[in-house]
């Protein structure tokens, strides 16, 4: 259903941008995992607003409280609930948007669907909802690392037409976190920051592409047919706010090659079957093959901008809107931990599913 | 789970390329829908092998039998089961592949996951599995048409570097079906057919892009957060064999625009709120806005090719493989009804979900 | 999964008896339902500890906070989260039970399953978990009442060998709430209260049977095969702490009749098809027939008692235990709102499911 | 959804009593399990009509075909589809029931829900649907036996007021199968057969109770809260046609004891924690404790009888009906393998779930 994701490692998020708070219930987590609020907070810091001059200035510490499911520092196996209170809310900034629909935003469709919406901020469509995903993703990452040494690293690959050359096999979290735009190439990072800063000053916005790699993923994760690993990754990525496209491995560019050029030939290395190239992006037939999983997610330019645009009121009357409120001129830097979280959630769910079905007899 | 798709209009497919047959169970279908095997057969004809010189020569009539769920020409509301027997199987063609893994195919990952695979043909990873999807899609299409006048039209947009200019707002099924490659532009269709024919003669393969439009989709379908309409469409598309990428609306190209350039401004037309442009692709905040839903799916070049490639056996010994068997030099023409089916299944499921939640009080 | 119940009107509970709190996320609730924390509190009052001398003396106001999903007094259609903080916790009372397993309690099986448990109170097996169910049930009841006039009334039918004669077609909430044991027959209520009071003084416990009736349930709810209405009701009831048996309509006693004696003959009343008798308990073939739904749930005597019993420690060493802590001498009075909640949750879920499938074409 | 059962070991049944056939798709089955159609047929023989003079005389061999999912005698890990064709159908016997509703049968409620029903036989409400369950149960049983040595034995405990004394800890399949009523006590078996034979001759019917024991169930299966093992067993049992009640362990009779009398004290035997008594029925707090799981299911007398009864037509006109067709005078003998199948399906599903969550870190 709408607010639940995963089959065995299953999360349910709740909350709106303005209201009591946002959070997540994680059901199906293995017991005896050591986890602390501090470890979760590390990931929430990467997501939180106000972290730099190129993100929204909304000030939220996003301090999380573990309400349930952890006892004496270990998971109990029962549902974990994590809550983050909303603090720095300014509903008055949204009074104009209570009436005028923001172009390319969810205001109009929520009204069309439900006949009601929380017009104080984005309500449920706000990126604040992703706090629950990132918190749950922190736990999923820890399980993946502990069980199989899986490393997940996301980064900004492209901002508008600035595309950085990055080797997914080598990129490190440290490189990513070394600058505020989260592009591991320092030269491109500088250019990207300048571009975002410039677009921010014009009350406009830009989009781009996040690339994400998962290394050391065990062979055999994913299932044939509908729950192919790339299908679940695509769903996870395309469920993030502002995402418009998804690619695995060669993606759209792969359509320009012939089969002979595109196929990943097999060879044996240290007794293990490997592929010479990795156009498959670590997945063949829906199932991980042990190579690095590499994917890309396109994010559109932020819909809410300060520039004046033509729109209509909920009554259908023509009007104009120059949005107030505090908004990201570019969602990409904060989208990096979101993409990583979705990748971690999908992989952790499939790790448990594989364990259930294929390590039994 | 792996072989089930949808929450309310829910399908479960079964079967391998070589074995008793393939089919689908459809649960949750509204009662009293008039449906016949003939109507389903029409869609299966568009998917079946051997339909033209640019598809696999395997000869399968793919005649379907409705085993259950339909009585006196109408759906009962209980599960519909549709079965297609496998006829023209040649397991002997696959004897070599019983040992040597096809590069970029599912052979190796199935073995890694399950420790066993049906090496006669592609087993469960064969595109024959999609027969069940297309059959179920035919029913979903009929419901969508009957309830809301929804039209779904897919077509080949691109083969390798040949990209046809097509207007999704105007394209018709008749145009699509007027040639064997299913590109509604007759000039490009000719070029594409030539290209595929040529690549076929070299025992190689090519990929491309299917575009699909859904028109007259009611406002309000889709849900916030994880089951966004584009997320479920992405999952459906990326669960198709050979798919490597998915875009909705502006997609990856949208990342090159600023927010001001990208946003779809609202206006009122005949009392209805519409958008001037449609870079959103008919979906905003995960929910349909009444504009045409437009999406694209990238398909890689067919992995199984007749050219010799380096690979390994299941024991990890180096060998070469020039695949026998009958394979599509390009999956695109037959992928068109598959993409349409997945779009129909997602929309029909969300139509029922919307009806349940939002037409109640 | 473990902590989620329902397919469309879907709840996920979280929390342990000792810890940050307990609560529920309700996903799939129709929008625009008027609901307040006060309305939910009314039901929580019926469930809360310390409400009378025959329940546990633990003092919890169980004041609920609606964290999300309600705006200006109306449901948004997005997830509703309700939180109740734990206040009057006394972990020191449980220090002995940290080591010695309570007979017939979940202590030992939680340890066997998870290798860890929150030994402060019952952890996740505590009846405090049902706060989330009762809160969600309050909303489900309101939907059922508003859409179809459904009334759900539960009551104590039997305590130990005291079985009260009650007419499910006539019983009222007022009668039920007129005494602390929630038996609508005042004579039997008095006897039951005396019995529980007496057993309480001996540090022992008793069980009994809750009967529940749902009136004005529309025809057509429930589904053939696995999700029969009685099957989902049975699951809901048997998921309550301490439940050991479930009956619908004639139940076990019906096995003593012949088919001719047992069958409910049909007749027409005011143009509507009715049954003369109601041994079916309002459900035939898994689907409601418009008659009153009548079911019974058996609850064992409370496992945690003050009397000394032989048991073992988690290391398997023989010991004895006379439980401290504050426990109900009989769960029945507080089980009444729990049973009602589960019935409401099942009916509301099936109301939405029926709406989705059968009011579409 | 209606026709799917289980979370990881998941089955979907299809088919009506009159039509192309009935069957099941099993998804999530572990790979490499040796299984043959013959092994499945053994269980189907126990369920099939016409097996003795006290069952319906409808002659169906119920020969099963494995359509998919098994290769060279072993499961592939992908969906298994099993089909049984309908052969000995006599729709003409049902022509009267096309108009007149059978009292206490699903005819009227199906019409009320769907506005249509397959009036040739019971359609989807026919016990023929359980063929799929029994076939899937045969596979579940084999997994349980192979992984953990689990034995599941069901038997007729009671027919009308004849209740046989049987020790669930000792009863064997051979004893159960030694007579046509499936009561392991030979004296009571004789009495029961006489009673059913007598009731059959009067065109009437009787009900009774099936008891079922599962031995050697590992500790730790089942989950807290909603998916308690007894809750899923209750749902499985109450989803069988004609079931009206469910008990685990002490059941309704347990309500007559005090806590001190009812509690199962712990002791250590050969280093393992055991309980002295087993009023819990092998489950505490929703989780198996390693003792024998013992449950009972009440089945009403068969609704379809040859005696004349008052009823109405689908138009609501008063009429009478003396049912033709071939019906069981008592469902109990054939219900035994159905109950066993549901128990096996629930246990196998929870075995996989436990493996996924608790054998990971």
GROMACS .gro file of C-alpha atoms in nm, chain C residues 28-312:
model
  285
  750UNK     CA    1  -0.583   0.356   0.341
  751UNK     CA    2  -0.840   0.547   0.545
  752UNK     CA    3  -1.088   0.733   0.325
  753UNK     CA    4  -1.037   1.109   0.322
  754UNK     CA    5  -1.275   1.369   0.467
  755UNK     CA    6  -1.385   1.163   0.765
  756UNK     CA    7  -1.441   1.389   1.065
  757UNK     CA    8  -1.242   1.248   1.355
  758UNK     CA    9  -1.097   1.384   1.677
  759UNK     CA   10  -0.860   1.260   1.944
  760UNK     CA   11  -1.155   1.280   2.185
  761UNK     CA   12  -1.357   1.025   1.988
  762UNK     CA   13  -1.066   0.786   1.988
  763UNK     CA   14  -1.009   0.848   2.357
  764UNK     CA   15  -1.360   0.723   2.436
  765UNK     CA   16  -1.267   0.377   2.312
  766UNK     CA   17  -0.925   0.385   2.478
  767UNK     CA   18  -1.097   0.455   2.811
  768UNK     CA   19  -1.283   0.126   2.779
  769UNK     CA   20  -0.954  -0.054   2.725
  770UNK     CA   21  -0.722   0.124   2.967
  771UNK     CA   22  -0.584  -0.036   3.282
  772UNK     CA   23  -0.690   0.083   3.621
  773UNK     CA   24  -1.049   0.145   3.515
  774UNK     CA   25  -1.202  -0.061   3.798
  775UNK     CA   26  -1.119  -0.284   4.090
  776UNK     CA   27  -1.139  -0.597   3.872
  777UNK     CA   28  -0.870  -0.485   3.627
  778UNK     CA   29  -0.496  -0.433   3.670
  779UNK     CA   30  -0.422  -0.138   3.899
  780UNK     CA   31  -0.154  -0.003   3.661
  781UNK     CA   32  -0.247   0.365   3.621
  782UNK     CA   33  -0.225   0.482   3.261
  783UNK     CA   34  -0.437   0.766   3.127
  784UNK     CA   35  -0.350   0.636   2.780
  785UNK     CA   36  -0.397   0.982   2.636
  786UNK     CA   37  -0.356   0.963   2.259
  787UNK     CA   38  -0.193   1.212   2.026
  788UNK     CA   39  -0.275   1.219   1.655
  789UNK     CA   40   0.067   1.276   1.501
  790UNK     CA   41  -0.031   1.276   1.135
  791UNK     CA   42  -0.304   1.221   0.879
  792UNK     CA   43  -0.573   1.450   1.023
  793UNK     CA   44  -0.599   1.817   0.929
  794UNK     CA   45  -0.854   2.065   1.059
  795UNK     CA   46  -1.054   1.776   1.205
  796UNK     CA   47  -1.071   1.566   0.890
  797UNK     CA   48  -0.876   1.270   0.759
  798UNK     CA   49  -0.641   1.354   0.472
  799UNK     CA   50  -0.645   1.010   0.307
  800UNK     CA   51  -0.277   0.973   0.398
  801UNK     CA   52  -0.150   0.764   0.692
  802UNK     CA   53  -0.286   0.847   1.035
  803UNK     CA   54  -0.040   0.796   1.319
  804UNK     CA   55  -0.163   0.780   1.677
  805UNK     CA   56   0.079   0.765   1.970
  806UNK     CA   57   0.023   0.686   2.338
  807UNK     CA   58   0.317   0.735   2.570
  808UNK     CA   59   0.395   0.483   2.844
  809UNK     CA   60   0.385   0.656   3.181
  810UNK     CA   61   0.333   0.436   3.485
  811UNK     CA   62   0.606   0.181   3.418
  812UNK     CA   63   0.766  -0.018   3.697
  813UNK     CA   64   1.044  -0.226   3.538
  814UNK     CA   65   1.170  -0.321   3.883
  815UNK     CA   66   0.859  -0.536   3.928
  816UNK     CA   67   0.983  -0.751   3.643
  817UNK     CA   68   1.339  -0.806   3.760
  818UNK     CA   69   1.256  -1.157   3.874
  819UNK     CA   70   1.090  -1.238   3.543
  820UNK     CA   71   1.402  -1.124   3.362
  821UNK     CA   72   1.528  -1.464   3.464
  822UNK     CA   73   1.233  -1.692   3.537
  823UNK     CA   74   0.989  -1.767   3.256
  824UNK     CA   75   0.623  -1.711   3.340
  825UNK     CA   76   0.431  -2.034   3.268
  826UNK     CA   77   0.200  -2.010   2.963
  827UNK     CA   78   0.339  -1.665   2.884
  828UNK     CA   79   0.543  -1.547   2.585
  829UNK     CA   80   0.868  -1.502   2.777
  830UNK     CA   81   1.018  -1.834   2.676
  831UNK     CA   82   0.904  -1.837   2.315
  832UNK     CA   83   1.028  -1.483   2.250
  833UNK     CA   84   1.368  -1.587   2.380
  834UNK     CA   85   1.358  -1.903   2.168
  835UNK     CA   86   1.269  -1.708   1.855
  836UNK     CA   87   1.470  -1.389   1.886
  837UNK     CA   88   1.742  -1.466   2.141
  838UNK     CA   89   1.639  -1.142   2.314
  839UNK     CA   90   1.333  -0.991   2.476
  840UNK     CA   91   1.234  -0.676   2.655
  841UNK     CA   92   1.182  -0.834   2.997
  842UNK     CA   93   1.042  -0.511   3.142
  843UNK     CA   94   0.679  -0.608   3.130
  844UNK     CA   95   0.550  -0.821   2.851
  845UNK     CA   96   0.731  -0.626   2.582
  846UNK     CA   97   0.553  -0.674   2.254
  847UNK     CA   98   0.330  -0.951   2.394
  848UNK     CA   99   0.175  -0.712   2.644
  849UNK     CA  100  -0.190  -0.621   2.601
  850UNK     CA  101  -0.070  -0.262   2.574
  851UNK     CA  102  -0.007  -0.340   2.208
  852UNK     CA  103  -0.384  -0.347   2.162
  853UNK     CA  104  -0.403   0.028   2.222
  854UNK     CA  105  -0.321   0.076   1.856
  855UNK     CA  106  -0.591  -0.169   1.751
  856UNK     CA  107  -0.856  -0.002   1.965
  857UNK     CA  108  -0.759   0.343   1.839
  858UNK     CA  109  -0.776   0.228   1.477
  859UNK     CA  110  -1.096   0.040   1.551
  860UNK     CA  111  -1.258   0.365   1.665
  861UNK     CA  112  -1.201   0.508   1.319
  862UNK     CA  113  -1.317   0.190   1.146
  863UNK     CA  114  -1.635   0.193   1.354
  864UNK     CA  115  -1.708   0.549   1.254
  865UNK     CA  116  -1.668   0.471   0.883
  866UNK     CA  117  -1.892   0.165   0.913
  867UNK     CA  118  -2.157   0.361   1.100
  868UNK     CA  119  -2.147   0.653   0.860
  869UNK     CA  120  -2.145   0.451   0.537
  870UNK     CA  121  -2.386   0.174   0.632
  871UNK     CA  122  -2.522   0.226   0.981
  872UNK     CA  123  -2.324  -0.070   1.113
  873UNK     CA  124  -2.339  -0.118   1.491
  874UNK     CA  125  -2.083  -0.338   1.668
  875UNK     CA  126  -2.153  -0.445   2.025
  876UNK     CA  127  -1.930  -0.679   2.224
  877UNK     CA  128  -1.995  -0.806   2.573
  878UNK     CA  129  -1.889  -1.061   2.827
  879UNK     CA  130  -2.097  -1.369   2.766
  880UNK     CA  131  -1.927  -1.602   3.010
  881UNK     CA  132  -1.681  -1.588   3.300
  882UNK     CA  133  -1.555  -1.931   3.401
  883UNK     CA  134  -1.879  -2.135   3.431
  884UNK     CA  135  -2.110  -1.835   3.461
  885UNK     CA  136  -2.282  -1.799   3.122
  886UNK     CA  137  -2.528  -1.513   3.081
  887UNK     CA  138  -2.834  -1.537   2.855
  888UNK     CA  139  -2.808  -1.244   2.613
  889UNK     CA  140  -2.994  -1.171   2.290
  890UNK     CA  141  -2.740  -1.043   2.038
  891UNK     CA  142  -3.017  -0.889   1.830
  892UNK     CA  143  -3.122  -0.658   2.112
  893UNK     CA  144  -2.820  -0.590   2.328
  894UNK     CA  145  -2.706  -0.225   2.354
  895UNK     CA  146  -2.379  -0.052   2.428
  896UNK     CA  147  -2.547   0.120   2.721
  897UNK     CA  148  -2.632  -0.214   2.880
  898UNK     CA  149  -2.276  -0.332   2.829
  899UNK     CA  150  -2.122  -0.020   2.978
  900UNK     CA  151  -2.360  -0.015   3.276
  901UNK     CA  152  -2.125  -0.229   3.484
  902UNK     CA  153  -1.753  -0.286   3.523
  903UNK     CA  154  -1.747  -0.641   3.391
  904UNK     CA  155  -1.926  -0.547   3.065
  905UNK     CA  156  -2.193  -0.815   3.088
  906UNK     CA  157  -2.526  -0.666   2.976
  907UNK     CA  158  -2.727  -0.894   3.206
  908UNK     CA  159  -2.726  -0.715   3.542
  909UNK     CA  160  -2.782  -1.027   3.749
  910UNK     CA  161  -2.502  -1.219   3.589
  911UNK     CA  162  -2.283  -0.911   3.589
  912UNK     CA  163  -2.303  -0.900   3.965
  913UNK     CA  164  -2.215  -1.268   3.995
  914UNK     CA  165  -1.923  -1.230   3.755
  915UNK     CA  166  -1.783  -0.931   3.940
  916UNK     CA  167  -1.799  -1.122   4.265
  917UNK     CA  168  -1.625  -1.419   4.108
  918UNK     CA  169  -1.343  -1.208   3.965
  919UNK     CA  170  -1.303  -1.017   4.288
  920UNK     CA  171  -1.276  -1.339   4.479
  921UNK     CA  172  -1.022  -1.492   4.238
  922UNK     CA  173  -0.820  -1.170   4.248
  923UNK     CA  174  -0.787  -1.195   4.623
  924UNK     CA  175  -0.639  -1.543   4.588
  925UNK     CA  176  -0.376  -1.418   4.338
  926UNK     CA  177  -0.528  -1.649   4.078
  927UNK     CA  178  -0.712  -1.571   3.754
  928UNK     CA  179  -1.012  -1.673   3.540
  929UNK     CA  180  -1.109  -1.669   3.173
  930UNK     CA  181  -1.430  -1.666   2.974
  931UNK     CA  182  -1.602  -1.583   2.648
  932UNK     CA  183  -1.667  -1.253   2.473
  933UNK     CA  184  -1.958  -1.251   2.228
  934UNK     CA  185  -1.983  -0.980   1.965
  935UNK     CA  186  -2.258  -0.882   1.725
  936UNK     CA  187  -2.238  -0.662   1.417
  937UNK     CA  188  -2.575  -0.535   1.298
  938UNK     CA  189  -2.670  -0.372   0.967
  939UNK     CA  190  -2.371  -0.517   0.787
  940UNK     CA  191  -2.435  -0.480   0.413
  941UNK     CA  192  -2.475  -0.795   0.208
  942UNK     CA  193  -2.175  -0.894   0.000
  943UNK     CA  194  -1.878  -0.830   0.231
  944UNK     CA  195  -1.612  -1.100   0.239
  945UNK     CA  196  -1.458  -1.304  -0.035
  946UNK     CA  197  -1.467  -1.665  -0.143
  947UNK     CA  198  -1.185  -1.900  -0.053
  948UNK     CA  199  -0.911  -1.771   0.179
  949UNK     CA  200  -1.037  -1.427   0.272
  950UNK     CA  201  -1.378  -1.546   0.378
  951UNK     CA  202  -1.527  -1.296   0.620
  952UNK     CA  203  -1.530  -1.553   0.901
  953UNK     CA  204  -1.168  -1.647   0.825
  954UNK     CA  205  -1.052  -1.288   0.860
  955UNK     CA  206  -1.265  -1.242   1.172
  956UNK     CA  207  -1.112  -1.559   1.316
  957UNK     CA  208  -0.762  -1.436   1.244
  958UNK     CA  209  -0.837  -1.099   1.400
  959UNK     CA  210  -0.985  -1.256   1.712
  960UNK     CA  211  -0.719  -1.523   1.751
  961UNK     CA  212  -0.449  -1.257   1.723
  962UNK     CA  213  -0.567  -1.103   2.051
  963UNK     CA  214  -0.362  -1.192   2.357
  964UNK     CA  215  -0.496  -1.492   2.555
  965UNK     CA  216  -0.753  -1.603   2.294
  966UNK     CA  217  -0.788  -1.981   2.254
  967UNK     CA  218  -1.101  -2.032   2.044
  968UNK     CA  219  -1.333  -1.874   1.788
  969UNK     CA  220  -1.686  -1.952   1.673
  970UNK     CA  221  -1.917  -1.798   1.417
  971UNK     CA  222  -2.294  -1.851   1.439
  972UNK     CA  223  -2.376  -2.199   1.562
  973UNK     CA  224  -2.006  -2.279   1.611
  974UNK     CA  225  -1.910  -2.602   1.784
  975UNK     CA  226  -2.268  -2.655   1.905
  976UNK     CA  227  -2.383  -2.662   1.543
  977UNK     CA  228  -2.203  -2.994   1.495
  978UNK     CA  229  -2.472  -3.161   1.705
  979UNK     CA  230  -2.751  -3.081   1.459
  980UNK     CA  231  -2.849  -3.242   1.131
  981UNK     CA  232  -2.840  -3.041   0.811
  982UNK     CA  233  -3.215  -3.010   0.813
  983UNK     CA  234  -3.209  -2.872   1.165
  984UNK     CA  235  -2.912  -2.645   1.101
  985UNK     CA  236  -2.994  -2.486   0.768
  986UNK     CA  237  -3.129  -2.132   0.765
  987UNK     CA  238  -3.431  -2.130   0.537
  988UNK     CA  239  -3.484  -1.826   0.316
  989UNK     CA  240  -3.791  -1.604   0.298
  990UNK     CA  241  -3.868  -1.262   0.161
  991UNK     CA  242  -3.940  -0.974   0.394
  992UNK     CA  243  -4.028  -0.629   0.258
  993UNK     CA  244  -3.875  -0.726  -0.075
  994UNK     CA  245  -3.551  -0.837   0.082
  995UNK     CA  246  -3.422  -1.193   0.100
  996UNK     CA  247  -3.376  -1.290   0.464
  997UNK     CA  248  -3.321  -1.608   0.663
  998UNK     CA  249  -3.570  -1.740   0.916
  999UNK     CA  250  -3.299  -1.848   1.158
 1000UNK     CA  251  -2.937  -1.732   1.184
 1001UNK     CA  252  -2.722  -2.033   1.262
 1002UNK     CA  253  -2.492  -1.910   0.985
 1003UNK     CA  254  -2.407  -1.610   1.203
 1004UNK     CA  255  -2.462  -1.364   0.920
 1005UNK     CA  256  -2.213  -1.520   0.680
 1006UNK     CA  257  -2.267  -1.783   0.408
 1007UNK     CA  258  -1.987  -1.904   0.183
 1008UNK     CA  259  -1.756  -1.644   0.332
 1009UNK     CA  260  -1.982  -1.352   0.239
 1010UNK     CA  261  -2.216  -1.152   0.461
 1011UNK     CA  262  -2.586  -1.217   0.399
 1012UNK     CA  263  -2.728  -0.912   0.575
 1013UNK     CA  264  -2.825  -1.092   0.896
 1014UNK     CA  265  -2.650  -1.008   1.221
 1015UNK     CA  266  -2.293  -1.130   1.240
 1016UNK     CA  267  -2.251  -1.311   1.571
 1017UNK     CA  268  -1.921  -1.453   1.694
 1018UNK     CA  269  -1.763  -1.571   2.016
 1019UNK     CA  270  -1.401  -1.565   2.135
 1020UNK     CA  271  -1.264  -1.778   2.419
 1021UNK     CA  272  -1.003  -1.618   2.646
 1022UNK     CA  273  -0.795  -1.829   2.878
 1023UNK     CA  274  -0.735  -1.730   3.241
 1024UNK     CA  275  -0.456  -1.470   3.266
 1025UNK     CA  276  -0.119  -1.646   3.260
 1026UNK     CA  277   0.059  -1.410   3.498
 1027UNK     CA  278  -0.058  -1.488   3.850
 1028UNK     CA  279   0.069  -1.419   4.200
 1029UNK     CA  280   0.049  -1.780   4.309
 1030UNK     CA  281   0.374  -1.968   4.318
 1031UNK     CA  282   0.438  -2.194   4.019
 1032UNK     CA  283   0.721  -2.419   3.912
 1033UNK     CA  284   0.918  -2.293   3.616
 1034UNK     CA  285   1.272  -2.259   3.479
   0.00000   0.00000   0.00000
